[in-house]
């Protein structure tokens, strides 16, 4: 993408968000649009594919705090005619943007000069620099067991990459691009403004430095095309719902030898009918009878993907008591496992008959003098 394209495209309009939108709002809108216009969901729809490309390009800039700031500054500069400065008597003096975008960095590069990729340069300009590939975002849904133990899943992704038909040259097979005679391959031309010069993208080659006379039929001379690929991705054990995983170098391929971008995977975990999750610990609720809670004993508890364990229930266990089975939880980053937290739920029978009814009535008579609410009323009276 040339510097001219960079400042002329309204990425906020592409995503449909205001210019003061928060990073969260931008991300939420992008994910919604990406799902709607993803090529996999719109087979054969070229308009949807082009829309998906525009959305991805806009998010690539606006999701990066530094690039967004540079983009906003560049747009504001051009909108205000900042490439001309007022002089004495209302006159205008041109100046070289190379000083503005490059010199301020102490000769080390960076800032708007890097974003424009050599758009504004003194003299004949420098060759286009390698450009890092865009980051790619995708989502995956795991079962509860896969999230706890880890899993390898296939992910299908669509991103921009060098066109395979022309190997990124933009030219039709059997032909090659030629050096632009106007800028002599620099991609920029200098326009005089009195004692100063303004470098701008060459209009004949659109800043590429090369002219394609016979364009590739697949990428139409751009050298870039939408590429779909499937890769096997390892999701580490212990991942939690809504967690975002970064896979370095697994995003879109770079341009002109640049490094590939990163792949960000947002994980969704399906709930389990029996077990829950609390950080690195698993949770389970186990029903116990009234005699077990009152007299104590040993109860058997299920575990996730393993044999059951037996835990000692102390006499007089109250409803909601939590027991701990060590090492039966989720896998941590260091390979150890959390615990299984067992919550006791005392089950009260709804229908009591026969000997059980007789025994309970005898128990009630034997404990008639023990009022479990006496302390409550005493506290209420003293308040």
mmCIF file of C-alpha atoms in Angstrom:
data_model
loop_
_atom_site.group_PDB
_atom_site.id
_atom_site.type_symbol
_atom_site.label_atom_id
_atom_site.label_comp_id
_atom_site.label_asym_id
_atom_site.label_seq_id
_atom_site.Cartn_x
_atom_site.Cartn_y
_atom_site.Cartn_z
ATOM 1 C CA UNK A 1 0.000 0.000 0.000
ATOM 2 C CA UNK A 2 1.448 3.386 -0.984
ATOM 3 C CA UNK A 3 1.622 6.327 1.391
ATOM 4 C CA UNK A 4 -0.992 8.113 -0.702
ATOM 5 C CA UNK A 5 -3.417 5.220 -0.210
ATOM 6 C CA UNK A 6 -2.589 5.194 3.496
ATOM 7 C CA UNK A 7 -3.743 8.749 4.113
ATOM 8 C CA UNK A 8 -6.654 8.761 1.661
ATOM 9 C CA UNK A 9 -8.413 5.667 2.990
ATOM 10 C CA UNK A 10 -10.856 6.323 5.843
ATOM 11 C CA UNK A 11 -10.369 3.229 7.998
ATOM 12 C CA UNK A 12 -12.891 4.462 10.570
ATOM 13 C CA UNK A 13 -15.538 4.594 7.857
ATOM 14 C CA UNK A 14 -14.563 1.112 6.647
ATOM 15 C CA UNK A 15 -15.245 -0.328 10.122
ATOM 16 C CA UNK A 16 -18.178 1.997 10.787
ATOM 17 C CA UNK A 17 -16.801 3.364 14.078
ATOM 18 C CA UNK A 18 -16.269 6.977 15.226
ATOM 19 C CA UNK A 19 -12.761 8.439 15.228
ATOM 20 C CA UNK A 20 -12.716 8.428 19.041
ATOM 21 C CA UNK A 21 -13.731 4.769 19.262
ATOM 22 C CA UNK A 22 -12.014 2.772 21.994
ATOM 23 C CA UNK A 23 -9.765 -0.199 21.247
ATOM 24 C CA UNK A 24 -12.440 -2.507 22.641
ATOM 25 C CA UNK A 25 -15.132 -1.018 20.398
ATOM 26 C CA UNK A 26 -12.878 -1.332 17.339
ATOM 27 C CA UNK A 27 -12.068 -4.949 18.124
ATOM 28 C CA UNK A 28 -15.715 -5.856 18.772
ATOM 29 C CA UNK A 29 -16.843 -4.244 15.500
ATOM 30 C CA UNK A 30 -14.049 -5.900 13.536
ATOM 31 C CA UNK A 31 -14.867 -9.360 14.843
ATOM 32 C CA UNK A 32 -18.538 -8.891 13.944
ATOM 33 C CA UNK A 33 -17.754 -7.712 10.416
ATOM 34 C CA UNK A 34 -15.062 -10.351 9.887
ATOM 35 C CA UNK A 35 -17.530 -13.132 10.692
ATOM 36 C CA UNK A 36 -20.123 -11.587 8.368
ATOM 37 C CA UNK A 37 -17.836 -11.121 5.352
ATOM 38 C CA UNK A 38 -15.378 -13.997 5.842
ATOM 39 C CA UNK A 39 -14.769 -15.818 2.509
ATOM 40 C CA UNK A 40 -15.632 -19.160 4.105
ATOM 41 C CA UNK A 41 -19.108 -17.817 4.892
ATOM 42 C CA UNK A 42 -19.535 -16.228 1.450
ATOM 43 C CA UNK A 43 -18.395 -18.808 -1.076
ATOM 44 C CA UNK A 44 -17.860 -17.286 -4.517
ATOM 45 C CA UNK A 45 -18.909 -13.784 -3.418
ATOM 46 C CA UNK A 46 -16.113 -11.507 -4.672
ATOM 47 C CA UNK A 47 -17.715 -8.400 -3.170
ATOM 48 C CA UNK A 48 -17.728 -10.001 0.286
ATOM 49 C CA UNK A 49 -14.097 -11.051 -0.202
ATOM 50 C CA UNK A 50 -13.075 -7.489 -1.143
ATOM 51 C CA UNK A 51 -14.999 -6.157 1.849
ATOM 52 C CA UNK A 52 -13.197 -8.655 4.097
ATOM 53 C CA UNK A 53 -9.841 -7.419 2.747
ATOM 54 C CA UNK A 54 -10.756 -3.796 3.449
ATOM 55 C CA UNK A 55 -11.947 -4.671 6.962
ATOM 56 C CA UNK A 56 -8.741 -6.586 7.721
ATOM 57 C CA UNK A 57 -6.588 -3.746 6.375
ATOM 58 C CA UNK A 58 -8.428 -1.169 8.473
ATOM 59 C CA UNK A 59 -8.210 -3.265 11.646
ATOM 60 C CA UNK A 60 -4.498 -3.914 11.039
ATOM 61 C CA UNK A 61 -3.884 -0.160 11.399
ATOM 62 C CA UNK A 62 -6.487 0.880 13.983
ATOM 63 C CA UNK A 63 -5.818 -2.031 16.373
ATOM 64 C CA UNK A 64 -2.179 -0.966 16.764
ATOM 65 C CA UNK A 65 -1.975 2.055 19.067
ATOM 66 C CA UNK A 66 1.218 3.398 17.474
ATOM 67 C CA UNK A 67 0.099 2.931 13.871
ATOM 68 C CA UNK A 68 -3.316 4.429 14.651
ATOM 69 C CA UNK A 69 -1.691 7.535 16.099
ATOM 70 C CA UNK A 70 0.551 7.904 13.060
ATOM 71 C CA UNK A 71 -2.412 7.369 10.738
ATOM 72 C CA UNK A 72 -4.476 10.032 12.538
ATOM 73 C CA UNK A 73 -1.566 12.487 12.420
ATOM 74 C CA UNK A 74 -0.972 11.865 8.735
ATOM 75 C CA UNK A 75 -4.681 12.278 7.891
ATOM 76 C CA UNK A 76 -4.868 15.502 9.871
ATOM 77 C CA UNK A 77 -1.729 16.810 8.214
ATOM 78 C CA UNK A 78 -2.983 16.221 4.690
ATOM 79 C CA UNK A 79 -6.515 17.393 5.445
ATOM 80 C CA UNK A 80 -5.184 20.734 6.649
ATOM 81 C CA UNK A 81 -2.807 21.157 3.710
ATOM 82 C CA UNK A 82 0.107 20.762 6.086
ATOM 83 C CA UNK A 83 2.528 20.170 3.256
ATOM 84 C CA UNK A 84 2.590 23.948 2.690
ATOM 85 C CA UNK A 85 3.672 26.527 5.235
ATOM 86 C CA UNK A 86 2.557 30.167 5.313
ATOM 87 C CA UNK A 87 5.341 32.733 4.896
ATOM 88 C CA UNK A 88 5.649 36.468 5.187
ATOM 89 C CA UNK A 89 3.033 38.388 3.329
ATOM 90 C CA UNK A 90 0.768 35.376 3.064
ATOM 91 C CA UNK A 91 3.139 33.552 0.720
ATOM 92 C CA UNK A 92 3.593 29.760 0.790
ATOM 93 C CA UNK A 93 6.855 27.901 1.135
ATOM 94 C CA UNK A 94 7.178 24.235 0.357
ATOM 95 C CA UNK A 95 9.426 22.041 2.488
ATOM 96 C CA UNK A 96 10.839 18.548 2.405
ATOM 97 C CA UNK A 97 8.818 16.028 4.408
ATOM 98 C CA UNK A 98 11.923 13.883 4.727
ATOM 99 C CA UNK A 99 12.985 16.170 7.574
ATOM 100 C CA UNK A 100 9.604 15.869 9.275
ATOM 101 C CA UNK A 101 9.158 12.124 8.999
ATOM 102 C CA UNK A 102 12.751 10.868 9.194
ATOM 103 C CA UNK A 103 15.073 13.466 10.701
ATOM 104 C CA UNK A 104 13.171 13.679 13.986
ATOM 105 C CA UNK A 105 14.188 10.127 14.767
ATOM 106 C CA UNK A 106 17.888 10.920 14.927
ATOM 107 C CA UNK A 107 18.565 9.069 11.723
ATOM 108 C CA UNK A 108 17.419 5.763 13.143
ATOM 109 C CA UNK A 109 14.097 5.578 11.322
ATOM 110 C CA UNK A 110 10.635 5.127 12.820
ATOM 111 C CA UNK A 111 7.620 7.389 13.130
ATOM 112 C CA UNK A 112 5.610 8.434 10.106
ATOM 113 C CA UNK A 113 8.602 7.877 7.830
ATOM 114 C CA UNK A 114 8.387 4.130 8.439
ATOM 115 C CA UNK A 115 4.611 4.083 8.033
ATOM 116 C CA UNK A 116 4.772 5.771 4.642
ATOM 117 C CA UNK A 117 7.469 3.325 3.588
ATOM 118 C CA UNK A 118 9.639 5.952 1.943
ATOM 119 C CA UNK A 119 6.792 8.034 0.559
ATOM 120 C CA UNK A 120 8.551 11.294 1.378
ATOM 121 C CA UNK A 121 12.288 11.217 0.700
ATOM 122 C CA UNK A 122 14.869 13.715 -0.329
ATOM 123 C CA UNK A 123 16.617 13.309 -3.640
ATOM 124 C CA UNK A 124 15.892 10.192 -5.628
ATOM 125 C CA UNK A 125 14.339 8.311 -2.690
ATOM 126 C CA UNK A 126 15.297 4.967 -1.228
ATOM 127 C CA UNK A 127 14.123 1.497 -2.066
ATOM 128 C CA UNK A 128 10.928 0.248 -0.481
ATOM 129 C CA UNK A 129 11.638 -1.383 2.862
ATOM 130 C CA UNK A 130 10.475 -4.867 3.916
ATOM 131 C CA UNK A 131 7.057 -4.784 5.500
ATOM 132 C CA UNK A 132 5.887 -7.049 8.293
ATOM 133 C CA UNK A 133 2.824 -9.152 7.543
ATOM 134 C CA UNK A 134 -0.498 -8.342 9.143
ATOM 135 C CA UNK A 135 -1.612 -10.008 12.359
ATOM 136 C CA UNK A 136 -4.478 -12.441 11.921
ATOM 137 C CA UNK A 137 -7.249 -13.160 14.432
ATOM 138 C CA UNK A 138 -9.366 -16.283 14.603
ATOM 139 C CA UNK A 139 -11.480 -18.202 17.105
ATOM 140 C CA UNK A 140 -11.710 -21.833 18.162
ATOM 141 C CA UNK A 141 -14.141 -23.721 20.391
ATOM 142 C CA UNK A 142 -12.872 -26.529 22.620
ATOM 143 C CA UNK A 143 -14.609 -29.052 24.784
ATOM 144 C CA UNK A 144 -14.107 -28.741 28.527
ATOM 145 C CA UNK A 145 -11.754 -31.753 28.521
ATOM 146 C CA UNK A 146 -9.648 -30.340 25.647
ATOM 147 C CA UNK A 147 -9.231 -27.048 27.474
ATOM 148 C CA UNK A 148 -8.026 -28.822 30.622
ATOM 149 C CA UNK A 149 -5.651 -31.274 28.941
ATOM 150 C CA UNK A 150 -4.668 -29.308 25.798
ATOM 151 C CA UNK A 151 -5.470 -30.165 22.189
ATOM 152 C CA UNK A 152 -4.195 -29.857 18.618
ATOM 153 C CA UNK A 153 -6.879 -28.366 16.387
ATOM 154 C CA UNK A 154 -7.039 -27.459 12.674
ATOM 155 C CA UNK A 155 -7.564 -23.775 11.909
ATOM 156 C CA UNK A 156 -8.532 -22.457 8.475
ATOM 157 C CA UNK A 157 -7.469 -18.871 7.881
ATOM 158 C CA UNK A 158 -7.702 -16.385 5.039
ATOM 159 C CA UNK A 159 -5.144 -13.586 4.746
ATOM 160 C CA UNK A 160 -3.255 -11.524 2.205
ATOM 161 C CA UNK A 161 -0.130 -13.120 0.738
ATOM 162 C CA UNK A 162 2.027 -12.818 -2.389
ATOM 163 C CA UNK A 163 0.014 -13.968 -5.395
ATOM 164 C CA UNK A 164 0.994 -17.558 -6.195
ATOM 165 C CA UNK A 165 0.285 -17.150 -9.893
ATOM 166 C CA UNK A 166 2.810 -14.350 -10.434
ATOM 167 C CA UNK A 167 4.964 -14.923 -7.278
ATOM 168 C CA UNK A 168 4.134 -11.411 -6.132
ATOM 169 C CA UNK A 169 5.413 -9.567 -9.221
ATOM 170 C CA UNK A 170 1.948 -8.589 -10.425
ATOM 171 C CA UNK A 171 2.859 -9.540 -13.999
ATOM 172 C CA UNK A 172 1.272 -12.201 -16.185
ATOM 173 C CA UNK A 173 3.181 -15.477 -16.565
ATOM 174 C CA UNK A 174 5.957 -15.146 -19.128
ATOM 175 C CA UNK A 175 6.280 -11.386 -18.620
ATOM 176 C CA UNK A 176 8.099 -9.207 -16.121
ATOM 177 C CA UNK A 177 7.483 -5.712 -14.792
ATOM 178 C CA UNK A 178 9.683 -2.937 -16.175
ATOM 179 C CA UNK A 179 11.359 -0.142 -14.304
ATOM 180 C CA UNK A 180 9.245 2.973 -14.275
ATOM 181 C CA UNK A 181 10.935 5.499 -16.602
ATOM 182 C CA UNK A 182 9.460 8.445 -14.709
ATOM 183 C CA UNK A 183 10.924 7.723 -11.260
ATOM 184 C CA UNK A 184 13.632 5.281 -12.434
ATOM 185 C CA UNK A 185 12.457 2.684 -9.947
ATOM 186 C CA UNK A 186 12.491 4.968 -6.895
ATOM 187 C CA UNK A 187 8.695 5.077 -6.590
ATOM 188 C CA UNK A 188 8.830 8.812 -5.814
ATOM 189 C CA UNK A 189 9.440 11.966 -7.800
ATOM 190 C CA UNK A 190 10.572 15.379 -6.581
ATOM 191 C CA UNK A 191 8.529 18.476 -7.329
ATOM 192 C CA UNK A 192 10.271 21.820 -6.941
ATOM 193 C CA UNK A 193 8.880 24.441 -4.563
ATOM 194 C CA UNK A 194 11.286 27.372 -4.801
ATOM 195 C CA UNK A 195 14.415 26.542 -2.824
ATOM 196 C CA UNK A 196 12.884 23.355 -1.478
ATOM 197 C CA UNK A 197 11.615 20.091 -2.920
ATOM 198 C CA UNK A 198 8.623 17.916 -2.135
ATOM 199 C CA UNK A 199 8.830 14.198 -2.791
ATOM 200 C CA UNK A 200 5.594 12.492 -3.723
ATOM 201 C CA UNK A 201 4.549 9.081 -5.067
ATOM 202 C CA UNK A 202 5.144 8.597 -8.753
ATOM 203 C CA UNK A 203 1.749 8.751 -10.465
ATOM 204 C CA UNK A 204 2.792 6.492 -13.329
ATOM 205 C CA UNK A 205 3.750 3.499 -11.169
ATOM 206 C CA UNK A 206 1.717 4.484 -8.075
ATOM 207 C CA UNK A 207 4.777 4.412 -5.888
ATOM 208 C CA UNK A 208 5.842 0.840 -6.733
ATOM 209 C CA UNK A 209 8.827 1.769 -8.897
ATOM 210 C CA UNK A 210 7.791 -0.812 -11.483
ATOM 211 C CA UNK A 211 5.186 -0.787 -14.235
ATOM 212 C CA UNK A 212 3.192 -3.890 -15.143
ATOM 213 C CA UNK A 213 2.183 -3.783 -18.798
ATOM 214 C CA UNK A 214 0.504 -7.200 -18.826
ATOM 215 C CA UNK A 215 -1.068 -7.744 -15.350
ATOM 216 C CA UNK A 216 -1.598 -11.099 -13.703
ATOM 217 C CA UNK A 217 -5.220 -12.224 -14.229
ATOM 218 C CA UNK A 218 -5.566 -13.349 -10.598
ATOM 219 C CA UNK A 219 -4.261 -10.338 -8.656
ATOM 220 C CA UNK A 220 -4.811 -7.792 -11.440
ATOM 221 C CA UNK A 221 -1.273 -6.492 -11.109
ATOM 222 C CA UNK A 222 -1.276 -5.868 -7.330
ATOM 223 C CA UNK A 223 1.015 -8.799 -6.545
ATOM 224 C CA UNK A 224 -1.153 -9.687 -3.544
ATOM 225 C CA UNK A 225 -4.007 -12.156 -3.287
ATOM 226 C CA UNK A 226 -6.283 -13.658 -0.668
ATOM 227 C CA UNK A 227 -4.785 -16.933 0.506
ATOM 228 C CA UNK A 228 -6.638 -19.642 2.448
ATOM 229 C CA UNK A 229 -4.655 -22.160 4.456
ATOM 230 C CA UNK A 230 -5.248 -24.741 7.131
ATOM 231 C CA UNK A 231 -2.730 -25.302 9.894
ATOM 232 C CA UNK A 232 -2.564 -27.553 12.931
ATOM 233 C CA UNK A 233 -2.336 -25.430 16.071
ATOM 234 C CA UNK A 234 -1.501 -26.701 19.536
ATOM 235 C CA UNK A 235 -3.663 -25.185 22.264
ATOM 236 C CA UNK A 236 -1.827 -25.536 25.581
ATOM 237 C CA UNK A 237 -3.315 -27.393 28.522
ATOM 238 C CA UNK A 238 -5.138 -25.281 31.098
ATOM 239 C CA UNK A 239 -6.435 -22.654 28.675
ATOM 240 C CA UNK A 240 -9.478 -20.782 29.948
ATOM 241 C CA UNK A 241 -12.626 -19.524 28.269
ATOM 242 C CA UNK A 242 -12.127 -16.222 26.353
ATOM 243 C CA UNK A 243 -8.355 -16.492 26.677
ATOM 244 C CA UNK A 244 -6.370 -15.006 23.754
ATOM 245 C CA UNK A 245 -3.310 -16.933 22.617
ATOM 246 C CA UNK A 246 -0.544 -15.406 20.505
ATOM 247 C CA UNK A 247 1.296 -17.615 18.005
ATOM 248 C CA UNK A 248 4.313 -15.686 16.786
ATOM 249 C CA UNK A 249 5.009 -15.725 13.046
ATOM 250 C CA UNK A 250 1.812 -17.614 12.140
ATOM 251 C CA UNK A 251 -0.049 -14.628 10.678
ATOM 252 C CA UNK A 252 -0.028 -13.148 7.172
ATOM 253 C CA UNK A 253 3.189 -13.287 5.147
ATOM 254 C CA UNK A 254 5.296 -10.155 4.944
ATOM 255 C CA UNK A 255 6.019 -8.108 1.855
ATOM 256 C CA UNK A 256 9.415 -7.666 0.226
ATOM 257 C CA UNK A 257 11.054 -10.137 2.587
ATOM 258 C CA UNK A 258 9.400 -8.786 5.725
ATOM 259 C CA UNK A 259 8.652 -10.961 8.738
ATOM 260 C CA UNK A 260 5.239 -12.649 8.929
ATOM 261 C CA UNK A 261 2.645 -11.300 11.342
ATOM 262 C CA UNK A 262 1.320 -13.115 14.384
ATOM 263 C CA UNK A 263 -1.765 -15.253 14.817
ATOM 264 C CA UNK A 264 -4.100 -14.478 17.723
ATOM 265 C CA UNK A 265 -6.492 -17.257 18.699
ATOM 266 C CA UNK A 266 -9.433 -16.525 20.997
ATOM 267 C CA UNK A 267 -10.494 -19.723 22.747
ATOM 268 C CA UNK A 268 -14.080 -20.541 23.687
ATOM 269 C CA UNK A 269 -14.696 -23.466 26.049
ATOM 270 C CA UNK A 270 -17.931 -25.445 26.122
ATOM 271 C CA UNK A 271 -19.348 -26.010 29.624
ATOM 272 C CA UNK A 272 -19.248 -29.461 31.260
ATOM 273 C CA UNK A 273 -22.424 -31.033 32.699
ATOM 274 C CA UNK A 274 -20.681 -32.035 35.947
ATOM 275 C CA UNK A 275 -17.443 -30.113 36.432
ATOM 276 C CA UNK A 276 -16.731 -26.405 36.657
ATOM 277 C CA UNK A 277 -13.545 -24.328 36.618
ATOM 278 C CA UNK A 278 -12.035 -21.843 39.049
ATOM 279 C CA UNK A 279 -8.553 -20.746 37.857
ATOM 280 C CA UNK A 280 -6.377 -23.899 37.923
ATOM 281 C CA UNK A 281 -8.857 -25.805 40.097
ATOM 282 C CA UNK A 282 -11.824 -27.857 38.964
ATOM 283 C CA UNK A 283 -15.079 -27.824 40.915
ATOM 284 C CA UNK A 284 -17.811 -30.375 41.469
ATOM 285 C CA UNK A 285 -20.883 -30.547 43.713
ATOM 286 C CA UNK A 286 -21.484 -33.893 45.425
ATOM 287 C CA UNK A 287 -24.788 -34.769 47.141
ATOM 288 C CA UNK A 288 -24.609 -36.503 50.536
ATOM 289 C CA UNK A 289 -27.351 -37.912 52.735
ATOM 290 C CA UNK A 290 -28.323 -36.440 56.094
ATOM 291 C CA UNK A 291 -26.846 -39.375 58.067
ATOM 292 C CA UNK A 292 -23.531 -39.003 56.150
ATOM 293 C CA UNK A 293 -23.402 -35.280 56.913
ATOM 294 C CA UNK A 294 -24.340 -35.788 60.592
ATOM 295 C CA UNK A 295 -22.252 -38.885 61.371
ATOM 296 C CA UNK A 296 -19.407 -38.432 58.868
ATOM 297 C CA UNK A 297 -17.884 -41.137 56.722
ATOM 298 C CA UNK A 298 -16.091 -41.728 53.426
ATOM 299 C CA UNK A 299 -17.626 -40.547 50.144
ATOM 300 C CA UNK A 300 -16.634 -41.419 46.585
ATOM 301 C CA UNK A 301 -16.117 -38.506 44.190
ATOM 302 C CA UNK A 302 -15.730 -38.597 40.348
ATOM 303 C CA UNK A 303 -12.766 -36.897 38.644
ATOM 304 C CA UNK A 304 -12.328 -35.577 35.105
ATOM 305 C CA UNK A 305 -10.909 -38.261 32.783
ATOM 306 C CA UNK A 306 -9.628 -40.366 35.651
ATOM 307 C CA UNK A 307 -10.585 -42.820 38.385
ATOM 308 C CA UNK A 308 -12.782 -41.666 41.233
ATOM 309 C CA UNK A 309 -11.277 -40.662 44.586
ATOM 310 C CA UNK A 310 -12.467 -41.226 48.149
ATOM 311 C CA UNK A 311 -12.612 -38.335 50.578
ATOM 312 C CA UNK A 312 -13.226 -38.316 54.320
ATOM 313 C CA UNK A 313 -16.369 -36.424 55.327
ATOM 314 C CA UNK A 314 -16.088 -35.160 58.911
ATOM 315 C CA UNK A 315 -19.037 -35.603 61.334
ATOM 316 C CA UNK A 316 -21.379 -32.627 61.480
ATOM 317 C CA UNK A 317 -20.573 -31.462 57.925
ATOM 318 C CA UNK A 318 -22.749 -28.488 56.987
ATOM 319 C CA UNK A 319 -24.310 -27.936 53.611
ATOM 320 C CA UNK A 320 -21.819 -26.083 51.352
ATOM 321 C CA UNK A 321 -18.692 -27.484 53.006
ATOM 322 C CA UNK A 322 -15.775 -27.694 50.527
ATOM 323 C CA UNK A 323 -13.364 -30.609 50.481
ATOM 324 C CA UNK A 324 -10.154 -30.712 48.440
ATOM 325 C CA UNK A 325 -8.758 -33.517 46.267
ATOM 326 C CA UNK A 326 -5.189 -32.422 45.570
ATOM 327 C CA UNK A 327 -3.710 -32.788 42.083
ATOM 328 C CA UNK A 328 -7.028 -33.579 40.386
ATOM 329 C CA UNK A 329 -7.580 -30.163 38.803
ATOM 330 C CA UNK A 330 -6.507 -28.452 35.550
ATOM 331 C CA UNK A 331 -2.959 -28.535 34.207
ATOM 332 C CA UNK A 332 -0.842 -25.464 35.001
ATOM 333 C CA UNK A 333 1.815 -23.881 32.759
ATOM 334 C CA UNK A 334 4.591 -25.633 34.704
ATOM 335 C CA UNK A 335 3.004 -29.063 34.152
ATOM 336 C CA UNK A 336 1.628 -29.477 37.678
ATOM 337 C CA UNK A 337 -2.093 -29.760 38.300
ATOM 338 C CA UNK A 338 -4.495 -27.787 40.420
ATOM 339 C CA UNK A 339 -6.978 -29.337 42.851
ATOM 340 C CA UNK A 340 -10.527 -30.635 42.645
ATOM 341 C CA UNK A 341 -12.773 -28.601 44.952
ATOM 342 C CA UNK A 342 -15.680 -30.732 46.179
ATOM 343 C CA UNK A 343 -18.727 -28.897 47.532
ATOM 344 C CA UNK A 344 -21.012 -30.927 49.793
ATOM 345 C CA UNK A 345 -24.751 -30.655 49.173
ATOM 346 C CA UNK A 346 -26.909 -32.250 51.880
ATOM 347 C CA UNK A 347 -29.916 -33.927 50.308
ATOM 348 C CA UNK A 348 -33.170 -33.747 52.265
ATOM 349 C CA UNK A 349 -35.664 -36.512 51.355
ATOM 350 C CA UNK A 350 -39.036 -35.192 50.211
ATOM 351 C CA UNK A 351 -41.016 -38.297 51.243
ATOM 352 C CA UNK A 352 -40.224 -40.276 54.403
ATOM 353 C CA UNK A 353 -42.157 -43.417 55.325
ATOM 354 C CA UNK A 354 -41.900 -46.549 57.388
ATOM 355 C CA UNK A 355 -38.934 -47.143 59.665
ATOM 356 C CA UNK A 356 -37.197 -44.017 58.390
ATOM 357 C CA UNK A 357 -40.155 -41.877 59.450
ATOM 358 C CA UNK A 358 -40.261 -43.525 62.900
ATOM 359 C CA UNK A 359 -36.512 -42.985 63.349
ATOM 360 C CA UNK A 360 -36.747 -39.311 62.411
ATOM 361 C CA UNK A 361 -39.621 -38.703 64.794
ATOM 362 C CA UNK A 362 -37.635 -40.320 67.600
ATOM 363 C CA UNK A 363 -34.649 -38.140 66.671
ATOM 364 C CA UNK A 364 -36.813 -35.014 66.787
ATOM 365 C CA UNK A 365 -38.085 -35.899 70.258
ATOM 366 C CA UNK A 366 -34.548 -36.610 71.456
ATOM 367 C CA UNK A 367 -33.287 -33.230 70.255
ATOM 368 C CA UNK A 368 -36.352 -31.150 71.118
ATOM 369 C CA UNK A 369 -34.400 -29.126 73.660
ATOM 370 C CA UNK A 370 -31.807 -28.087 71.068
ATOM 371 C CA UNK A 371 -33.134 -24.981 69.314
ATOM 372 C CA UNK A 372 -30.939 -24.190 66.265
ATOM 373 C CA UNK A 373 -32.467 -20.681 66.075
ATOM 374 C CA UNK A 374 -31.855 -19.649 69.678
ATOM 375 C CA UNK A 375 -28.626 -17.805 68.864
ATOM 376 C CA UNK A 376 -30.365 -15.966 66.023
ATOM 377 C CA UNK A 377 -33.102 -14.564 68.255
ATOM 378 C CA UNK A 378 -30.610 -13.669 70.964
ATOM 379 C CA UNK A 379 -28.549 -11.684 68.509
ATOM 380 C CA UNK A 380 -31.669 -9.961 67.151
ATOM 381 C CA UNK A 381 -32.773 -8.896 70.633
ATOM 382 C CA UNK A 382 -29.351 -7.528 71.484
ATOM 383 C CA UNK A 383 -29.025 -5.514 68.262
#
